[in-house]
Structure formats: structure tokens, C-alpha cells
C-alpha positions as protocol buffer text, in pm:
chain_id: "A"
residue {
  index: 1
  type: MET
  ca { x: -2388 y: 4336 z: -1089 }
}
residue {
  index: 2
  type: LEU
  ca { x: -2285 y: 4170 z: -1416 }
}
residue {
  index: 3
  type: ARG
  ca { x: -1941 y: 4093 z: -1270 }
}
residue {
  index: 4
  type: ILE
  ca { x: -2100 y: 3926 z: -965 }
}
residue {
  index: 5
  type: ILE
  ca { x: -2330 y: 3717 z: -1185 }
}
residue {
  index: 6
  type: VAL
  ca { x: -2038 y: 3608 z: -1403 }
}
residue {
  index: 7
  type: LEU
  ca { x: -1833 y: 3508 z: -1099 }
}
residue {
  index: 8
  type: ILE
  ca { x: -2124 y: 3312 z: -951 }
}
residue {
  index: 9
  type: ILE
  ca { x: -2173 y: 3125 z: -1278 }
}
residue {
  index: 10
  type: PHE
  ca { x: -1800 y: 3057 z: -1295 }
}
residue {
  index: 11
  type: PHE
  ca { x: -1785 y: 2912 z: -944 }
}
residue {
  index: 12
  type: ILE
  ca { x: -2094 y: 2698 z: -1005 }
}
residue {
  index: 13
  type: ALA
  ca { x: -1931 y: 2561 z: -1320 }
}
residue {
  index: 14
  type: GLU
  ca { x: -1609 y: 2488 z: -1129 }
}
residue {
  index: 15
  type: SER
  ca { x: -1805 y: 2308 z: -858 }
}
residue {
  index: 16
  type: ILE
  ca { x: -1989 y: 2090 z: -1109 }
}
residue {
  index: 17
  type: SER
  ca { x: -1661 y: 2013 z: -1284 }
}
residue {
  index: 18
  type: ALA
  ca { x: -1497 y: 1908 z: -958 }
}
residue {
  index: 19
  type: GLN
  ca { x: -1788 y: 1680 z: -868 }
}
residue {
  index: 20
  type: ASP
  ca { x: -1770 y: 1506 z: -1206 }
}
residue {
  index: 21
  type: PHE
  ca { x: -1389 y: 1485 z: -1210 }
}
residue {
  index: 22
  type: GLN
  ca { x: -1267 y: 1125 z: -1236 }
}
residue {
  index: 23
  type: GLY
  ca { x: -956 y: 934 z: -1322 }
}
residue {
  index: 24
  type: VAL
  ca { x: -761 y: 610 z: -1312 }
}
residue {
  index: 25
  type: VAL
  ca { x: -395 y: 597 z: -1213 }
}
residue {
  index: 26
  type: THR
  ca { x: -162 y: 299 z: -1247 }
}
residue {
  index: 27
  type: TYR
  ca { x: 115 y: 264 z: -989 }
}
residue {
  index: 28
  type: GLN
  ca { x: 418 y: 35 z: -986 }
}
residue {
  index: 29
  type: THR
  ca { x: 542 y: -69 z: -643 }
}
residue {
  index: 30
  type: ASN
  ca { x: 879 y: -192 z: -520 }
}
residue {
  index: 31
  type: ARG
  ca { x: 980 y: -286 z: -167 }
}
residue {
  index: 32
  type: LYS
  ca { x: 1330 y: -274 z: -19 }
}
residue {
  index: 33
  type: VAL
  ca { x: 1447 y: -623 z: 72 }
}
residue {
  index: 34
  type: ASP
  ca { x: 1735 y: -684 z: 313 }
}
residue {
  index: 35
  type: PHE
  ca { x: 1746 y: -1059 z: 360 }
}
residue {
  index: 36
  type: LYS
  ca { x: 2017 y: -1280 z: 508 }
}
residue {
  index: 37
  type: VAL
  ca { x: 2003 y: -1643 z: 618 }
}
residue {
  index: 38
  type: GLY
  ca { x: 2220 y: -1729 z: 914 }
}
residue {
  index: 39
  type: ASP
  ca { x: 2273 y: -2084 z: 792 }
}
residue {
  index: 40
  type: SER
  ca { x: 2617 y: -2213 z: 694 }
}
residue {
  index: 41
  type: LYS
  ca { x: 2456 y: -2456 z: 448 }
}
residue {
  index: 42
  type: THR
  ca { x: 2306 y: -2172 z: 242 }
}
residue {
  index: 43
  type: SER
  ca { x: 2559 y: -2069 z: -20 }
}
residue {
  index: 44
  type: PRO
  ca { x: 2614 y: -1703 z: -126 }
}
residue {
  index: 45
  type: GLU
  ca { x: 2466 y: -1794 z: -465 }
}
residue {
  index: 46
  type: MET
  ca { x: 2148 y: -1923 z: -300 }
}
residue {
  index: 47
  type: GLN
  ca { x: 2133 y: -1615 z: -77 }
}
residue {
  index: 48
  type: LYS
  ca { x: 2145 y: -1397 z: -389 }
}
residue {
  index: 49
  type: GLN
  ca { x: 1880 y: -1606 z: -565 }
}
residue {
  index: 50
  type: ILE
  ca { x: 1642 y: -1581 z: -270 }
}
residue {
  index: 51
  type: GLN
  ca { x: 1702 y: -1204 z: -254 }
}
residue {
  index: 52
  type: GLU
  ca { x: 1607 y: -1167 z: -622 }
}
residue {
  index: 53
  type: MET
  ca { x: 1297 y: -1382 z: -580 }
}
residue {
  index: 54
  type: LEU
  ca { x: 1184 y: -1169 z: -286 }
}
residue {
  index: 55
  type: LYS
  ca { x: 1231 y: -849 z: -489 }
}
residue {
  index: 56
  type: LYS
  ca { x: 1010 y: -991 z: -764 }
}
residue {
  index: 57
  type: GLN
  ca { x: 745 y: -1088 z: -508 }
}
residue {
  index: 58
  type: PHE
  ca { x: 708 y: -719 z: -419 }
}
residue {
  index: 59
  type: GLN
  ca { x: 714 y: -576 z: -772 }
}
residue {
  index: 60
  type: LYS
  ca { x: 343 y: -520 z: -831 }
}
residue {
  index: 61
  type: GLU
  ca { x: 100 y: -297 z: -1019 }
}
residue {
  index: 62
  type: PHE
  ca { x: -207 y: -128 z: -874 }
}
residue {
  index: 63
  type: THR
  ca { x: -483 y: 94 z: -1009 }
}
residue {
  index: 64
  type: LEU
  ca { x: -635 y: 386 z: -822 }
}
residue {
  index: 65
  type: SER
  ca { x: -981 y: 482 z: -948 }
}
residue {
  index: 66
  type: PHE
  ca { x: -1090 y: 813 z: -801 }
}
residue {
  index: 67
  type: ASN
  ca { x: -1338 y: 1098 z: -804 }
}
residue {
  index: 68
  type: ALA
  ca { x: -1345 y: 1418 z: -598 }
}
residue {
  index: 69
  type: SER
  ca { x: -1401 y: 1241 z: -264 }
}
residue {
  index: 70
  type: GLU
  ca { x: -1371 y: 862 z: -311 }
}
residue {
  index: 71
  type: SER
  ca { x: -1116 y: 616 z: -443 }
}
residue {
  index: 72
  type: MET
  ca { x: -1061 y: 244 z: -490 }
}
residue {
  index: 73
  type: TYR
  ca { x: -710 y: 96 z: -483 }
}
residue {
  index: 74
  type: LYS
  ca { x: -674 y: -252 z: -633 }
}
residue {
  index: 75
  type: GLU
  ca { x: -388 y: -481 z: -731 }
}
residue {
  index: 76
  type: ILE
  ca { x: -362 y: -581 z: -1096 }
}
residue {
  index: 77
  type: GLU
  ca { x: -351 y: -960 z: -1102 }
}
residue {
  index: 78
  type: SER
  ca { x: -37 y: -1116 z: -1244 }
}
residue {
  index: 79
  type: LEU
  ca { x: 148 y: -1447 z: -1241 }
}
residue {
  index: 80
  type: GLY
  ca { x: 334 y: -1507 z: -915 }
}
residue {
  index: 81
  type: ALA
  ca { x: 711 y: -1482 z: -905 }
}
residue {
  index: 82
  type: PRO
  ca { x: 887 y: -1817 z: -968 }
}
residue {
  index: 83
  type: GLN
  ca { x: 1022 y: -2007 z: -669 }
}
residue {
  index: 84
  type: PRO
  ca { x: 1398 y: -2059 z: -646 }
}
residue {
  index: 85
  type: ALA
  ca { x: 1551 y: -2398 z: -712 }
}
residue {
  index: 86
  type: SER
  ca { x: 1727 y: -2637 z: -473 }
}
residue {
  index: 87
  type: GLY
  ca { x: 1424 y: -2715 z: -256 }
}
residue {
  index: 88
  type: VAL
  ca { x: 1375 y: -2369 z: -108 }
}
residue {
  index: 89
  type: ARG
  ca { x: 1015 y: -2252 z: -87 }
}
residue {
  index: 90
  type: ILE
  ca { x: 931 y: -1886 z: -23 }
}
residue {
  index: 91
  type: MET
  ca { x: 599 y: -1786 z: 128 }
}
residue {
  index: 92
  type: VAL
  ca { x: 521 y: -1420 z: 192 }
}
residue {
  index: 93
  type: ALA
  ca { x: 226 y: -1323 z: 411 }
}
residue {
  index: 94
  type: GLY
  ca { x: 82 y: -980 z: 482 }
}
residue {
  index: 95
  type: GLY
  ca { x: 98 y: -664 z: 270 }
}
residue {
  index: 96
  type: GLY
  ca { x: -174 y: -476 z: 89 }
}
residue {
  index: 97
  type: GLY
  ca { x: -544 y: -553 z: 87 }
}
residue {
  index: 98
  type: ASP
  ca { x: -754 y: -691 z: -198 }
}
residue {
  index: 99
  type: LEU
  ca { x: -966 y: -374 z: -220 }
}
residue {
  index: 100
  type: LEU
  ca { x: -896 y: -48 z: -41 }
}
residue {
  index: 101
  type: TYR
  ca { x: -1177 y: 208 z: -46 }
}
residue {
  index: 102
  type: LYS
  ca { x: -1105 y: 560 z: 82 }
}
residue {
  index: 103
  type: ASN
  ca { x: -1348 y: 844 z: 141 }
}
residue {
  index: 104
  type: VAL
  ca { x: -1136 y: 1154 z: 202 }
}
residue {
  index: 105
  type: LYS
  ca { x: -1441 y: 1374 z: 259 }
}
residue {
  index: 106
  type: GLU
  ca { x: -1556 y: 1156 z: 550 }
}
residue {
  index: 107
  type: GLU
  ca { x: -1195 y: 1063 z: 644 }
}
residue {
  index: 108
  type: ARG
  ca { x: -1258 y: 687 z: 660 }
}
residue {
  index: 109
  type: PHE
  ca { x: -1165 y: 369 z: 477 }
}
residue {
  index: 110
  type: SER
  ca { x: -1285 y: 13 z: 412 }
}
residue {
  index: 111
  type: ASP
  ca { x: -1016 y: -242 z: 338 }
}
residue {
  index: 112
  type: LYS
  ca { x: -1119 y: -587 z: 214 }
}
residue {
  index: 113
  type: ARG
  ca { x: -851 y: -837 z: 321 }
}
residue {
  index: 114
  type: ASP
  ca { x: -812 y: -1207 z: 250 }
}
residue {
  index: 115
  type: MET
  ca { x: -621 y: -1373 z: 533 }
}
residue {
  index: 116
  type: PHE
  ca { x: -556 y: -1742 z: 466 }
}
residue {
  index: 117
  type: GLY
  ca { x: -893 y: -1784 z: 296 }
}
residue {
  index: 118
  type: LYS
  ca { x: -1101 y: -1581 z: 543 }
}
residue {
  index: 119
  type: ILE
  ca { x: -1236 y: -1245 z: 428 }
}
residue {
  index: 120
  type: PHE
  ca { x: -1213 y: -947 z: 663 }
}
residue {
  index: 121
  type: LEU
  ca { x: -1351 y: -598 z: 609 }
}
residue {
  index: 122
  type: VAL
  ca { x: -1134 y: -353 z: 799 }
}
residue {
  index: 123
  type: LYS
  ca { x: -1328 y: -32 z: 865 }
}
residue {
  index: 124
  type: ASP
  ca { x: -1169 y: 261 z: 1044 }
}
residue {
  index: 125
  type: LYS
  ca { x: -1071 y: 627 z: 1033 }
}
residue {
  index: 126
  type: LEU
  ca { x: -805 y: 733 z: 784 }
}
residue {
  index: 127
  type: GLU
  ca { x: -472 y: 815 z: 944 }
}
residue {
  index: 128
  type: LYS
  ca { x: -417 y: 1191 z: 920 }
}
residue {
  index: 129
  type: LEU
  ca { x: -49 y: 1250 z: 853 }
}
residue {
  index: 130
  type: GLU
  ca { x: 106 y: 1588 z: 935 }
}
residue {
  index: 131
  type: TRP
  ca { x: 248 y: 1675 z: 594 }
}
residue {
  index: 132
  type: LYS
  ca { x: 525 y: 1932 z: 561 }
}
residue {
  index: 133
  type: LEU
  ca { x: 503 y: 2101 z: 220 }
}
residue {
  index: 134
  type: GLU
  ca { x: 848 y: 2158 z: 67 }
}
residue {
  index: 135
  type: ASN
  ca { x: 960 y: 2394 z: -210 }
}
residue {
  index: 136
  type: GLU
  ca { x: 1130 y: 2123 z: -414 }
}
residue {
  index: 137
  type: THR
  ca { x: 969 y: 2020 z: -743 }
}
residue {
  index: 138
  type: LYS
  ca { x: 1023 y: 1759 z: -1013 }
}
residue {
  index: 139
  type: LYS
  ca { x: 848 y: 1626 z: -1321 }
}
residue {
  index: 140
  type: ILE
  ca { x: 665 y: 1293 z: -1323 }
}
residue {
  index: 141
  type: GLY
  ca { x: 551 y: 1239 z: -1678 }
}
residue {
  index: 142
  type: ASN
  ca { x: 395 y: 1566 z: -1794 }
}
residue {
  index: 143
  type: TYR
  ca { x: 302 y: 1680 z: -1444 }
}
residue {
  index: 144
  type: THR
  ca { x: 491 y: 1919 z: -1218 }
}
residue {
  index: 145
  type: CYS
  ca { x: 503 y: 1764 z: -872 }
}
residue {
  index: 146
  type: TYR
  ca { x: 580 y: 1918 z: -534 }
}
residue {
  index: 147
  type: LYS
  ca { x: 754 y: 1744 z: -247 }
}
residue {
  index: 148
  type: ALA
  ca { x: 590 y: 1677 z: 90 }
}
residue {
  index: 149
  type: THR
  ca { x: 731 y: 1487 z: 388 }
}
residue {
  index: 150
  type: SER
  ca { x: 591 y: 1335 z: 704 }
}
residue {
  index: 151
  type: LYS
  ca { x: 690 y: 1091 z: 978 }
}
residue {
  index: 152
  type: ARG
  ca { x: 503 y: 788 z: 1108 }
}
residue {
  index: 153
  type: MET
  ca { x: 564 y: 545 z: 1393 }
}
residue {
  index: 154
  type: VAL
  ca { x: 485 y: 189 z: 1286 }
}
residue {
  index: 155
  type: GLU
  ca { x: 493 y: -152 z: 1448 }
}
residue {
  index: 156
  type: ARG
  ca { x: 665 y: -422 z: 1248 }
}
residue {
  index: 157
  type: MET
  ca { x: 621 y: -794 z: 1312 }
}
residue {
  index: 158
  type: ARG
  ca { x: 915 y: -969 z: 1151 }
}
residue {
  index: 159
  type: SER
  ca { x: 1010 y: -1334 z: 1149 }
}
residue {
  index: 160
  type: VAL
  ca { x: 1244 y: -1540 z: 934 }
}
residue {
  index: 161
  type: THR
  ca { x: 1235 y: -1914 z: 994 }
}
residue {
  index: 162
  type: ILE
  ca { x: 1464 y: -2178 z: 845 }
}
residue {
  index: 163
  type: ASN
  ca { x: 1352 y: -2536 z: 903 }
}
residue {
  index: 164
  type: ASN
  ca { x: 1687 y: -2670 z: 1013 }
}
residue {
  index: 165
  type: GLU
  ca { x: 1729 y: -2394 z: 1270 }
}
residue {
  index: 166
  type: GLU
  ca { x: 1543 y: -2340 z: 1594 }
}
residue {
  index: 167
  type: LYS
  ca { x: 1219 y: -2151 z: 1553 }
}
residue {
  index: 168
  type: LYS
  ca { x: 1232 y: -1783 z: 1634 }
}
residue {
  index: 169
  type: GLU
  ca { x: 954 y: -1606 z: 1817 }
}
residue {
  index: 170
  type: MET
  ca { x: 796 y: -1310 z: 1639 }
}
residue {
  index: 171
  type: GLU
  ca { x: 847 y: -980 z: 1815 }
}
residue {
  index: 172
  type: ALA
  ca { x: 692 y: -638 z: 1759 }
}
residue {
  index: 173
  type: GLU
  ca { x: 935 y: -359 z: 1677 }
}
residue {
  index: 174
  type: GLU
  ca { x: 855 y: 12 z: 1685 }
}
residue {
  index: 175
  type: GLU
  ca { x: 1028 y: 225 z: 1426 }
}
residue {
  index: 176
  type: GLU
  ca { x: 992 y: 572 z: 1279 }
}
residue {
  index: 177
  type: LEU
  ca { x: 950 y: 599 z: 904 }
}
residue {
  index: 178
  type: THR
  ca { x: 1015 y: 912 z: 700 }
}
residue {
  index: 179
  type: ILE
  ca { x: 758 y: 941 z: 423 }
}
residue {
  index: 180
  type: THR
  ca { x: 835 y: 1139 z: 107 }
}
residue {
  index: 181
  type: ALA
  ca { x: 551 y: 1213 z: -134 }
}
residue {
  index: 182
  type: TRP
  ca { x: 532 y: 1396 z: -466 }
}
residue {
  index: 183
  type: TYR
  ca { x: 192 y: 1546 z: -549 }
}
residue {
  index: 184
  type: THR
  ca { x: 60 y: 1753 z: -838 }
}
residue {
  index: 185
  type: PRO
  ca { x: -189 y: 2040 z: -788 }
}
residue {
  index: 186
  type: GLU
  ca { x: -270 y: 2001 z: -1159 }
}
residue {
  index: 187
  type: ILE
  ca { x: -497 y: 1712 z: -1051 }
}
residue {
  index: 188
  type: PRO
  ca { x: -682 y: 1874 z: -758 }
}
residue {
  index: 189
  type: VAL
  ca { x: -788 y: 1571 z: -552 }
}
residue {
  index: 190
  type: ALA
  ca { x: -654 y: 1472 z: -207 }
}
residue {
  index: 191
  type: GLN
  ca { x: -604 y: 1110 z: -311 }
}
residue {
  index: 192
  type: GLY
  ca { x: -303 y: 881 z: -340 }
}
residue {
  index: 193
  type: PRO
  ca { x: -192 y: 516 z: -355 }
}
residue {
  index: 194
  type: GLY
  ca { x: -243 y: 283 z: -60 }
}
residue {
  index: 195
  type: ASN
  ca { x: -352 y: 466 z: 254 }
}
residue {
  index: 196
  type: PHE
  ca { x: -181 y: 792 z: 157 }
}
residue {
  index: 197
  type: TRP
  ca { x: -395 y: 1102 z: 112 }
}
residue {
  index: 198
  type: GLY
  ca { x: -450 y: 1458 z: 236 }
}
residue {
  index: 199
  type: LEU
  ca { x: -227 y: 1667 z: 7 }
}
residue {
  index: 200
  type: PRO
  ca { x: -346 y: 1956 z: -218 }
}
residue {
  index: 201
  type: GLY
  ca { x: -318 y: 1740 z: -528 }
}
residue {
  index: 202
  type: LEU
  ca { x: -297 y: 1378 z: -644 }
}
residue {
  index: 203
  type: ILE
  ca { x: 5 y: 1189 z: -507 }
}
residue {
  index: 204
  type: LEU
  ca { x: 199 y: 1048 z: -802 }
}
residue {
  index: 205
  type: GLU
  ca { x: 489 y: 902 z: -604 }
}
residue {
  index: 206
  type: VAL
  ca { x: 541 y: 810 z: -240 }
}
residue {
  index: 207
  type: ASN
  ca { x: 820 y: 637 z: -51 }
}
residue {
  index: 208
  type: ASP
  ca { x: 773 y: 534 z: 313 }
}
residue {
  index: 209
  type: GLY
  ca { x: 1131 y: 418 z: 367 }
}
residue {
  index: 210
  type: GLU
  ca { x: 1055 y: 59 z: 277 }
}
residue {
  index: 211
  type: GLN
  ca { x: 820 y: 73 z: -21 }
}
residue {
  index: 212
  type: ASN
  ca { x: 809 y: 300 z: -325 }
}
residue {
  index: 213
  type: MET
  ca { x: 490 y: 362 z: -526 }
}
residue {
  index: 214
  type: LEU
  ca { x: 532 y: 542 z: -860 }
}
residue {
  index: 215
  type: CYS
  ca { x: 269 y: 648 z: -1111 }
}
residue {
  index: 216
  type: SER
  ca { x: 323 y: 497 z: -1457 }
}
residue {
  index: 217
  type: LYS
  ca { x: -4 y: 597 z: -1630 }
}
residue {
  index: 218
  type: ILE
  ca { x: -290 y: 845 z: -1581 }
}
residue {
  index: 219
  type: VAL
  ca { x: -628 y: 852 z: -1756 }
}
residue {
  index: 220
  type: LEU
  ca { x: -841 y: 1155 z: -1664 }
}
residue {
  index: 221
  type: ASN
  ca { x: -1218 y: 1169 z: -1719 }
}
residue {
  index: 222
  type: PRO
  ca { x: -1244 y: 845 z: -1921 }
}
residue {
  index: 223
  type: LYS
  ca { x: -1539 y: 811 z: -2158 }
}
residue {
  index: 224
  type: LYS
  ca { x: -1685 y: 529 z: -1952 }
}
residue {
  index: 225
  type: LYS
  ca { x: -1796 y: 660 z: -1613 }
}
residue {
  index: 226
  type: ILE
  ca { x: -1609 y: 510 z: -1320 }
}
residue {
  index: 227
  type: GLU
  ca { x: -1816 y: 337 z: -1053 }
}
residue {
  index: 228
  type: ILE
  ca { x: -1656 y: 335 z: -710 }
}
residue {
  index: 229
  type: LYS
  ca { x: -1834 y: 97 z: -473 }
}
residue {
  index: 230
  type: GLU
  ca { x: -1737 y: 47 z: -113 }
}
residue {
  index: 231
  type: PRO
  ca { x: -1672 y: -325 z: -40 }
}
residue {
  index: 232
  type: GLU
  ca { x: -1942 y: -487 z: 173 }
}
residue {
  index: 233
  type: LYS
  ca { x: -1850 y: -855 z: 218 }
}
residue {
  index: 234
  type: GLY
  ca { x: -1633 y: -979 z: 502 }
}
residue {
  index: 235
  type: LYS
  ca { x: -1612 y: -985 z: 880 }
}
residue {
  index: 236
  type: VAL
  ca { x: -1611 y: -622 z: 993 }
}
residue {
  index: 237
  type: VAL
  ca { x: -1322 y: -536 z: 1228 }
}
residue {
  index: 238
  type: THR
  ca { x: -1119 y: -230 z: 1323 }
}
residue {
  index: 239
  type: GLN
  ca { x: -758 y: -189 z: 1212 }
}
residue {
  index: 240
  type: GLU
  ca { x: -634 y: -271 z: 1564 }
}
residue {
  index: 241
  type: LYS
  ca { x: -847 y: -587 z: 1582 }
}
residue {
  index: 242
  type: PHE
  ca { x: -729 y: -703 z: 1239 }
}
residue {
  index: 243
  type: GLU
  ca { x: -363 y: -661 z: 1335 }
}
residue {
  index: 244
  type: THR
  ca { x: -423 y: -864 z: 1653 }
}
residue {
  index: 245
  type: VAL
  ca { x: -586 y: -1146 z: 1454 }
}
residue {
  index: 246
  type: MET
  ca { x: -306 y: -1136 z: 1195 }
}
residue {
  index: 247
  type: ARG
  ca { x: -36 y: -1171 z: 1462 }
}
residue {
  index: 248
  type: LYS
  ca { x: -218 y: -1472 z: 1608 }
}
residue {
  index: 249
  type: LYS
  ca { x: -259 y: -1640 z: 1269 }
}
residue {
  index: 250
  type: MET
  ca { x: 105 y: -1580 z: 1179 }
}
residue {
  index: 251
  type: LYS
  ca { x: 221 y: -1739 z: 1504 }
}
residue {
  index: 252
  type: GLU
  ca { x: -8 y: -2039 z: 1447 }
}
residue {
  index: 253
  type: MET
  ca { x: 132 y: -2081 z: 1095 }
}
residue {
  index: 254
  type: GLN
  ca { x: 487 y: -2051 z: 1228 }
}
residue {
  index: 255
  type: ASP
  ca { x: 424 y: -2322 z: 1490 }
}
residue {
  index: 256
  type: ARG
  ca { x: 269 y: -2555 z: 1230 }
}
residue {
  index: 257
  type: MET
  ca { x: 548 y: -2511 z: 975 }
}
residue {
  index: 258
  type: PRO
  ca { x: 664 y: -2863 z: 883 }
}
residue {
  index: 259
  type: ARG
  ca { x: 1025 y: -2970 z: 902 }
}
residue {
  index: 260
  type: ARG
  ca { x: 1144 y: -3141 z: 586 }
}
residue {
  index: 261
  type: ASN
  ca { x: 1457 y: -3347 z: 551 }
}
residue {
  index: 262
  type: GLY
  ca { x: 1709 y: -3163 z: 339 }
}
residue {
  index: 263
  type: GLY
  ca { x: 1461 y: -2888 z: 252 }
}
residue {
  index: 264
  type: GLN
  ca { x: 1422 y: -2531 z: 364 }
}
residue {
  index: 265
  type: SER
  ca { x: 1126 y: -2300 z: 392 }
}
residue {
  index: 266
  type: VAL
  ca { x: 1162 y: -1926 z: 426 }
}
residue {
  index: 267
  type: ARG
  ca { x: 860 y: -1741 z: 557 }
}
residue {
  index: 268
  type: ILE
  ca { x: 856 y: -1365 z: 589 }
}
residue {
  index: 269
  type: ARG
  ca { x: 582 y: -1140 z: 722 }
}
residue {
  index: 270
  type: MET
  ca { x: 621 y: -775 z: 627 }
}
residue {
  index: 271
  type: GLY
  ca { x: 391 y: -498 z: 743 }
}
residue {
  index: 272
  type: GLY
  ca { x: 179 y: -315 z: 487 }
}
């Protein structure tokens, strides 16, 4: 009887601990950039400069505040990457949201997105990836992490427009991405950066074939209690509806792009 009582007390204590478990993780993100301009007037040096500027545009930092069932993913504000010289202006549209709330217990998310000054609140079910747990391990900081892989079919809308060339229509492309994640059971929450989740431990690194997200700092159970609030402001739409609106807006912006004498504008839309 004593043994049963002790075990019951132990499990109650574990449950309370899990409910109160909180943390903040900082992630650094990088995106693969493969950019070429089919314009004879663009020198190799300028091509290289634009490539470097694009890389810097996608080098960002995010924080993931989490508890046992909820999380909030938010970009850390920083100064924008400098524009290259010689009259070339780079404008990148699309990518991550302003605030991404995930509830892994209820398997849903709310993503607050600012699209050209209009606020949308994307509400939908979390995508449930079929993770394959591998035996491979590695260390990230002080944590032992295990490898997991999955595959995902995504639709990419890509367009590169140079003012002194004919405009190109944007087309949807289906492609399969292999996702590789590294999670640690030492932090027993099914959370991760971006829209990644569902592993038996916090995801400290994930690569979807185009973007890499790597943990650079972890603070567990900070003294000040973390408040995770689901975003409420914005026009509520589903993920499918938001993508339809975004395609329309991108095409409108492409059609309105001004032509400047002697100048070039490079506009790239990359899926997030």
C-alpha cells in the first residue's frame, strides 16, 4: 500500500511539474538562395553582390516561448539588410508570420500575418507530419538530440522580374521536400520552430531542404512567468484562403512594378 501511495504522489508531482514547465528558445535561421539574372547587362560581380544581399535578408533570429501545450514563435526585430549599389533594389515578399501561436494539445494554430499593410489572422489545423524516428544522435549545446525525418509536398510560387526584361507570369510548382529534425527528449515538449511540432521532445534544429533553423540559446523555467496569448486581431482566414489572397496580391504588385530608365528591380516571392 505504501508503494502505491508513493507512486501516486510521484506521478502527481510529475504532472504538476509538466504543467508548469516553461521555456524560451532562440533560433537562428538561414535560407538557401540560388539566384541568377538572365540579363547580359548584369555583371558577375553584381550577381554575386545580389546573392550576398539575399542571403542576409534571410538570416534572422526568432524566439519560441513555450509551455507544455502552447507556444509563440516571433521574429526578433533587427535592422534590414543593406541594399546593393548600382541602382538595384531588392524587395522580398512572403515568408514567416509576425506571430505564430501553436496549441499542440488541440492541434491548431493562429498565425498573425501582415501582408502589405493589411493584417490577417490565419487559423487552421496544424499539419501532422509523419515523422520517422532515426537512431542517429548528435549534440546541440549540452543536449543530446535524436534525428527524425519526414517528407512534405509543397506548392511554391516563384517569380523573378527584371525591369528591362519582359515580365514573367508566376506559376505554381509542386515539389517534395525532405525534412530533417533534431529533437531532445531532455526537454519533453512536442514543440519546435515555425510550424514544426509533434516529436517526443523539443526540436532544436530543423532543415526543410530550403531553410535551416538552429537553436542558439535555451532558458528553461525563467523566474518571470511566461504569458502565451493567442493573437486576436486581424481578418480571420484559413491557410488555403490566405495563400489564394497572397497569390493575387503578388500578381497585382508584379503588374504594377514600375519600369525605370537604367535601373533594375529584383522581386522574389519565396514560400514560408
